[in-house]
Amino acid sequence: MNQPQTMTEEKQVTTSSSKAYRTIWRWHFYAGIIFAPFLVMLAVTGSIYLFKPQIENVLYQSYYEVTPKADRITATEQIDRVKAKYPEALVTSYRPGESDDRSSEVKVSSPDMSATVFVNPYSGKIIGTLSDDDRIMNKIEEIHGELMAGTTGDRIVELVACWAIVLIVTGLFLWFPRKQKGLSGVLFPRLRQGKKLFRRDLHAVPAFWITGGMLFLILTGLPWSGFWGANFQSLVTNQGLGYPPSIWGGEAPTSTLQTKDIAEVPWAAETLDVPQSKVEGAVPASIDDIVAIGKQQGMDPSFKISIPSDPGGVYTLSAYPAKAQDEATIHLDQYSGAVLADYRYDNYGVVGKIVATGITLHKGTEFGWFNQLVSLLICLGIILVAVSGFYLWLKRKPSKGMGAPKGPKAFMLKGFLAVLVVLGIVFPLVGLSLLVVWLLDFLVIRRIPSVRRFFNA
């Protein structure tokens, strides 16, 4: 039988537990102060982007809607109308439109612009032109994904997402009930026990309820990131969890391009090697033939055709619809129209299917309005938790200093240190930032008395 603990042993356990609590609280505190503003920005832009289909249908209704008639003019004629209007521009893609009352889209590019030209498929009339820079949702997506700061912004967003996982882990530790009895302050806030407890519960309780959803949004967003996502995608492909060789209908690809270099395609198809067309004649297959092949192959009606820009290039048909199960990427020989590669959801590896479904869930399209509503509630929860945490800090903050709890050095808590090391390995940007924080603490904070007092180090 175990001997009962002495009072000294109990005191040591309590002291050890208190040190761990203060240390984890300290890390949670500073991570929240630094990264919460970015999380609010991501939640706000994400909430807006969830409703991209509805917003764009309202904003661009005059571009999208046409009156159906008995006969359409050919895709070739539609593109010729666009070329006549923009003779200096290069036509890069064509989208037939997913319904009878939807306009066709022709993408054009020149050194001065990149735009979509909307064409009435029945009359050939050009309805209007919309520059990529003028699309509101493109701006929202750019802010959400890279803070409108290119590669640097992408890395910052990835760092924020990874540190949000640290916030979740440390927050769950702080939330976990230890002494209190009942569900008050655990699953619902205490409304009649004073303002201090209510402010604490207004932060901690909603944070618990959104933890699963927040973690899901983070993990399904990371595959898009430029550093972690690119390396993860490369690992998946190299481990044979990407596209299988059986999808190739012709010879193995000989170009050095990947599909993401020539077309916007589903995540699982981005690293698919691009084959080359065999130059069988001087005249490429017409875009009308390619449209017909796309329909014959059972492509989702929303598919787009990326047009080759050189003699060895291929037509790439890509469908990136609401449901992951309907995704498809097909490469066609630009001369014969032969199917060189046909890559669909059923061809994805296990990881590819998980990521593809995660992406459509992240975007709120997989289950329609219900998906949008659930994701919106998670985003609003993130905003509430961040704002309530900031408010809690303001109320607790002393007149001097940051008000962070003082705790022992992280390396004195082996379990917590192990968690940080694992997170630093799995998410390299977190590991790099931890080294920066350690150097800053060692070289600056602990060597300048006023700074040490301010940070309670």
XYZ file of C-alpha atoms in Angstrom:
457
model
C 0.000 0.000 0.000
C 1.072 3.564 -0.716
C 2.051 5.519 2.378
C 0.147 8.790 2.919
C 2.010 11.900 1.946
C 3.581 13.981 4.681
C 2.757 17.686 4.956
C 6.195 18.492 3.517
C 5.606 16.271 0.488
C 2.180 17.790 -0.085
C 3.699 21.268 0.110
C 6.355 20.297 -2.457
C 3.704 18.968 -4.832
C 1.651 22.123 -4.396
C 4.692 24.337 -4.961
C 5.675 22.372 -8.069
C 2.146 22.586 -9.416
C 2.063 26.326 -8.719
C 5.335 26.869 -10.596
C 4.050 24.930 -13.583
C 0.800 26.871 -13.547
C 2.563 30.260 -13.422
C 5.008 29.307 -16.168
C 2.318 28.081 -18.537
C 0.178 31.101 -17.689
C 3.148 33.344 -18.535
C 3.640 31.712 -21.934
C -0.091 31.882 -22.621
C -0.119 35.528 -21.561
C 2.661 36.700 -23.864
C 1.553 34.547 -26.804
C -1.914 36.068 -26.465
C -0.623 39.650 -26.246
C 1.506 39.208 -29.376
C -0.665 37.035 -31.576
C -4.287 37.737 -30.553
C -4.553 40.863 -32.782
C -3.532 38.768 -35.781
C -6.028 36.055 -34.835
C -8.794 38.684 -34.753
C -7.759 39.825 -38.226
C -7.787 36.240 -39.515
C -11.184 35.598 -37.926
C -12.717 38.779 -39.403
C -11.375 38.192 -42.926
C -12.222 34.491 -42.673
C -15.801 35.313 -41.662
C -16.174 37.495 -44.741
C -14.520 35.000 -47.080
C -16.881 32.242 -45.937
C -19.627 34.021 -47.809
C -17.660 34.662 -50.986
C -20.233 32.981 -53.292
C -23.126 35.035 -51.953
C -21.134 38.282 -51.844
C -19.795 37.945 -55.382
C -23.197 36.954 -56.739
C -24.545 40.259 -55.409
C -21.550 42.422 -56.370
C -21.108 41.008 -59.861
C -24.649 39.997 -60.737
C -24.597 42.148 -63.874
C -21.434 40.329 -65.032
C -22.635 36.839 -64.190
C -26.260 36.667 -65.320
C -27.403 36.284 -68.937
C -30.749 35.464 -70.517
C -30.724 31.884 -71.888
C -31.507 31.418 -75.582
C -31.795 28.494 -77.941
C -28.284 28.529 -79.376
C -24.842 29.493 -78.138
C -22.009 30.757 -80.259
C -18.833 28.682 -80.118
C -16.141 29.151 -77.522
C -13.747 30.053 -80.358
C -16.008 32.905 -81.439
C -16.295 34.151 -77.875
C -12.532 34.203 -77.465
C -12.114 35.927 -80.840
C -14.401 38.729 -79.623
C -12.179 39.164 -76.594
C -9.017 39.144 -78.713
C -10.508 41.844 -80.910
C -11.121 44.044 -77.870
C -7.735 43.296 -76.277
C -5.386 42.585 -79.206
C -2.232 43.008 -77.130
C -3.312 40.680 -74.339
C -2.688 36.945 -74.030
C -5.714 34.704 -73.465
C -4.777 32.338 -70.650
C -8.007 30.524 -69.758
C -11.646 29.985 -70.651
C -14.554 29.063 -68.391
C -17.776 27.990 -70.145
C -20.056 28.724 -67.173
C -21.862 26.192 -64.993
C -25.455 26.959 -66.009
C -27.530 28.231 -68.934
C -27.952 31.659 -67.329
C -24.261 32.112 -66.517
C -21.832 34.128 -68.614
C -18.593 32.703 -69.967
C -15.283 33.950 -68.621
C -12.125 34.611 -70.611
C -8.970 35.384 -68.636
C -6.528 37.765 -70.317
C -3.092 38.886 -69.260
C -0.642 41.555 -70.344
C 2.291 43.371 -68.726
C -0.161 46.047 -67.581
C -3.089 43.963 -66.363
C -4.631 40.641 -65.462
C -8.388 40.560 -65.868
C -11.472 38.464 -66.518
C -13.653 39.323 -69.474
C -17.304 38.263 -69.163
C -18.966 37.231 -72.412
C -22.596 36.520 -73.250
C -22.325 32.982 -74.702
C -25.463 33.487 -76.826
C -24.741 36.838 -78.472
C -20.994 37.089 -78.060
C -21.392 40.519 -76.493
C -18.735 41.482 -73.977
C -20.630 42.232 -70.778
C -17.725 43.728 -68.893
C -14.162 43.357 -67.705
C -13.093 42.911 -64.113
C -9.474 43.404 -63.119
C -8.063 40.932 -60.604
C -6.948 43.893 -58.491
C -10.531 45.184 -58.308
C -12.081 41.990 -56.945
C -12.958 42.653 -53.323
C -12.789 39.006 -52.298
C -9.311 38.739 -53.818
C -8.233 41.488 -51.442
C -9.863 39.736 -48.495
C -8.124 36.492 -49.439
C -4.793 38.301 -49.795
C -5.144 39.878 -46.342
C -6.243 36.569 -44.827
C -3.452 34.560 -46.403
C -0.498 36.911 -46.500
C -1.450 40.286 -44.956
C -0.982 41.799 -48.440
C 2.764 41.490 -47.815
C 3.730 38.623 -50.120
C 6.071 35.938 -48.820
C 6.831 37.838 -45.608
C 3.126 38.133 -44.837
C 2.602 34.437 -45.592
C 5.285 33.508 -43.071
C 3.756 35.788 -40.434
C 0.305 34.251 -40.910
C 1.814 30.760 -40.680
C 3.661 31.746 -37.495
C 0.431 33.120 -35.999
C -1.444 29.919 -36.856
C 1.268 27.741 -35.296
C 1.439 29.850 -32.141
C -2.340 29.688 -31.908
C -1.828 25.967 -31.272
C 0.479 26.910 -28.371
C -2.293 29.204 -27.091
C -4.776 26.330 -27.293
C -2.511 23.870 -25.459
C -1.588 26.310 -22.684
C -5.155 27.613 -22.476
C -6.569 24.133 -21.932
C -4.083 23.586 -19.111
C -5.147 26.838 -17.435
C -8.865 26.102 -17.979
C -8.751 22.568 -16.568
C -10.745 22.548 -13.286
C -8.657 21.613 -10.247
C -10.440 22.568 -7.058
C -13.822 23.998 -7.992
C -16.886 21.807 -7.930
C -19.700 21.861 -10.437
C -19.793 23.149 -13.998
C -19.864 26.885 -13.231
C -16.725 28.512 -14.583
C -15.980 25.353 -16.537
C -18.743 24.858 -19.082
C -20.680 28.078 -18.505
C -19.710 31.431 -16.941
C -20.471 32.418 -13.371
C -22.868 35.349 -13.591
C -23.482 36.116 -9.920
C -20.087 35.723 -8.279
C -18.557 39.093 -8.980
C -17.074 40.915 -11.936
C -13.609 39.395 -11.596
C -14.827 35.837 -11.997
C -17.216 36.834 -14.778
C -14.407 38.518 -16.745
C -12.247 35.418 -16.314
C -15.089 33.105 -17.372
C -15.988 35.305 -20.343
C -12.539 34.484 -21.689
C -11.960 30.912 -20.499
C -15.370 29.300 -21.046
C -15.955 30.394 -24.686
C -12.305 29.477 -25.386
C -13.008 25.914 -24.272
C -16.123 25.638 -26.448
C -14.356 26.816 -29.618
C -11.097 24.932 -29.029
C -11.950 22.029 -31.348
C -13.237 24.281 -34.122
C -10.320 26.672 -33.841
C -7.803 23.836 -33.985
C -9.613 22.422 -37.011
C -9.477 25.760 -38.873
C -5.778 26.093 -38.089
C -4.867 22.578 -39.233
C -6.949 22.814 -42.415
C -5.474 26.222 -43.247
C -1.813 25.273 -42.759
C -1.583 23.132 -45.959
C -1.982 26.401 -47.924
C 0.939 28.084 -46.177
C 4.079 28.774 -48.140
C 6.619 27.125 -45.833
C 4.989 24.424 -43.695
C 2.357 23.699 -46.341
C 4.866 23.407 -49.177
C 7.080 21.043 -47.194
C 4.100 19.007 -46.028
C 2.876 18.706 -49.610
C 6.334 17.608 -50.768
C 6.492 15.008 -47.985
C 3.064 13.642 -48.897
C 4.082 13.298 -52.544
C 7.465 11.725 -51.774
C 5.879 9.175 -49.442
C 3.558 7.987 -52.185
C 0.478 9.553 -50.601
C 0.052 11.938 -53.515
C -0.927 11.077 -57.077
C -0.519 7.446 -58.217
C 1.218 6.595 -61.559
C -1.971 4.873 -62.744
C -3.590 8.213 -63.522
C -1.365 8.697 -66.566
C -3.016 7.702 -69.788
C 0.044 8.280 -71.959
C 3.778 8.426 -71.476
C 5.365 9.718 -68.285
C 5.600 13.505 -68.127
C 8.735 15.079 -69.522
C 8.324 18.746 -68.611
C 9.759 20.268 -65.441
C 6.526 22.061 -64.552
C 4.055 21.232 -61.837
C 0.351 21.751 -62.397
C 0.200 24.662 -59.933
C 2.609 26.538 -62.245
C 0.091 26.677 -65.079
C -3.384 26.502 -63.515
C -5.385 26.998 -60.355
C -6.183 23.470 -59.259
C -7.169 21.566 -56.099
C -4.432 21.195 -53.436
C -3.890 17.507 -54.092
C -3.180 18.190 -57.791
C -0.743 21.075 -57.338
C 2.385 18.899 -57.475
C 1.104 16.778 -60.360
C 3.781 16.816 -63.088
C 2.705 18.437 -66.339
C 3.164 16.281 -69.452
C 4.115 17.667 -72.861
C 2.057 17.546 -76.009
C 3.354 15.629 -79.006
C 3.543 18.010 -81.933
C 1.460 16.039 -84.412
C 0.541 18.958 -86.609
C 0.720 22.701 -86.934
C -2.832 23.321 -85.764
C -3.821 22.739 -82.127
C -7.191 21.266 -81.244
C -9.845 23.984 -81.066
C -11.081 25.243 -77.731
C -14.529 23.977 -78.794
C -13.161 20.444 -78.973
C -11.560 20.842 -75.558
C -14.844 22.061 -74.032
C -16.610 19.061 -75.526
C -13.978 16.687 -74.135
C -14.354 18.244 -70.685
C -18.083 17.574 -70.734
C -17.565 14.042 -72.072
C -15.131 13.345 -69.225
C -17.793 14.271 -66.696
C -16.073 17.376 -65.367
C -18.025 19.464 -62.876
C -19.863 22.216 -64.844
C -17.741 24.865 -63.108
C -14.544 23.631 -64.812
C -12.005 26.009 -66.301
C -9.623 25.443 -69.214
C -6.047 26.758 -68.943
C -4.747 27.393 -72.456
C -1.138 26.397 -73.337
C 1.261 29.205 -74.179
C 3.905 27.183 -76.040
C 3.967 24.366 -78.637
C 4.760 21.671 -76.090
C 2.174 22.777 -73.555
C -1.091 21.070 -72.677
C -4.671 22.085 -72.056
C -5.388 21.768 -68.338
C -8.988 21.329 -67.260
C -9.549 21.976 -63.574
C -12.654 21.895 -61.430
C -12.491 23.303 -57.927
C -16.175 23.078 -56.909
C -17.911 23.312 -53.530
C -17.465 19.632 -52.616
C -14.049 17.981 -52.524
C -15.501 14.799 -54.037
C -16.194 16.663 -57.297
C -12.651 17.994 -57.794
C -10.846 17.040 -60.983
C -7.685 17.933 -62.904
C -7.174 16.709 -66.467
C -4.255 17.330 -68.854
C -5.025 17.093 -72.578
C -2.641 16.991 -75.520
C -3.121 20.339 -77.235
C -3.035 18.804 -80.716
C -4.911 15.514 -80.489
C -6.998 16.277 -77.415
C -5.892 12.930 -75.947
C -6.245 12.583 -72.172
C -2.697 12.481 -70.802
C -3.641 12.567 -67.122
C -6.951 12.358 -65.288
C -6.669 13.091 -61.567
C -9.766 13.093 -59.353
C -10.736 12.771 -55.704
C -10.852 8.975 -55.955
C -7.224 9.029 -57.122
C -6.020 11.054 -54.127
C -4.018 9.324 -51.439
C -5.432 9.110 -47.923
C -3.747 12.341 -46.855
C -4.825 14.079 -50.057
C -8.468 13.195 -49.412
C -8.264 14.404 -45.822
C -6.651 17.704 -46.833
C -9.038 18.253 -49.760
C -12.084 17.729 -47.563
C -10.522 19.856 -44.836
C -10.022 22.706 -47.289
C -13.638 22.723 -48.477
C -14.786 22.582 -44.851
C -12.399 25.428 -44.018
C -13.843 27.506 -46.857
C -17.399 26.688 -45.782
C -18.479 25.064 -49.051
C -18.596 21.323 -48.291
C -21.999 21.378 -46.544
C -23.441 24.637 -47.834
C -25.032 27.179 -45.515
C -24.741 24.863 -42.472
C -20.963 24.699 -42.977
C -20.839 28.470 -43.330
C -22.853 28.996 -40.143
C -20.713 26.669 -38.003
C -17.483 28.216 -39.298
C -18.869 31.704 -38.723
C -19.687 30.848 -35.101
C -16.121 29.607 -34.593
C -14.712 32.819 -36.083
C -16.970 34.953 -33.880
C -15.883 32.857 -30.903
C -12.222 33.545 -31.703
C -12.947 37.273 -31.783
C -14.826 37.094 -28.460
C -12.018 35.148 -26.766
C -9.317 37.504 -28.063
C -11.210 40.659 -27.110
C -12.239 39.311 -23.679
C -8.644 38.250 -23.026
C -7.411 41.755 -23.865
C -10.108 43.267 -21.637
C -9.142 40.878 -18.821
C -5.512 41.980 -19.130
C -6.432 45.682 -19.032
C -8.408 45.156 -15.837
C -5.614 43.176 -14.169
C -2.684 45.161 -15.528
C -0.673 47.055 -12.881
C 0.241 50.700 -13.388
C 3.807 49.664 -14.156
C 4.873 46.639 -16.128
C 3.028 44.164 -18.319
C 1.382 42.289 -15.489
C 2.652 38.892 -16.549
C 2.909 36.244 -13.832
C 6.447 35.438 -12.749
C 7.460 31.847 -13.284
C 10.613 29.677 -13.292
C 12.557 29.183 -16.496
C 10.903 26.834 -18.981
C 13.798 24.337 -18.934
C 13.089 23.677 -15.238
C 9.727 22.144 -16.237
C 10.694 19.094 -18.251
C 7.173 18.210 -19.393
C 6.416 21.715 -20.641
C 9.839 21.977 -22.267
C 9.205 18.675 -24.076
C 5.909 20.028 -25.454
C 7.695 23.175 -26.712
C 10.411 21.078 -28.361
C 7.849 18.879 -30.120
C 5.908 21.915 -31.338
C 9.165 23.491 -32.492
C 10.036 20.394 -34.535
C 6.582 19.879 -36.043
C 6.228 23.599 -36.778
C 9.735 24.905 -37.607
C 8.702 28.569 -37.529
C 7.614 28.082 -33.912
C 11.000 26.529 -33.145
C 12.798 29.441 -34.795
C 10.692 31.987 -32.922
C 11.394 30.163 -29.623
C 15.123 30.561 -30.263
C 14.619 34.265 -30.970
C 12.611 34.667 -27.747
C 15.286 32.830 -25.755
C 18.075 34.999 -27.197
C 16.054 38.153 -26.559
C 15.436 37.074 -22.976
C 19.069 36.072 -22.375
C 20.757 39.000 -24.108
C 18.358 41.871 -23.410
C 15.515 41.342 -20.939
C 17.506 39.753 -18.112
C 20.477 42.117 -18.508
C 18.613 45.435 -18.272
C 17.000 45.933 -14.848
C 14.200 48.238 -16.014
C 13.249 45.875 -18.837
C 13.442 42.875 -16.490
C 11.076 44.588 -14.057
C 8.695 45.585 -16.868
C 8.393 41.982 -18.093
C 8.555 40.554 -14.533
C 11.343 38.270 -15.709
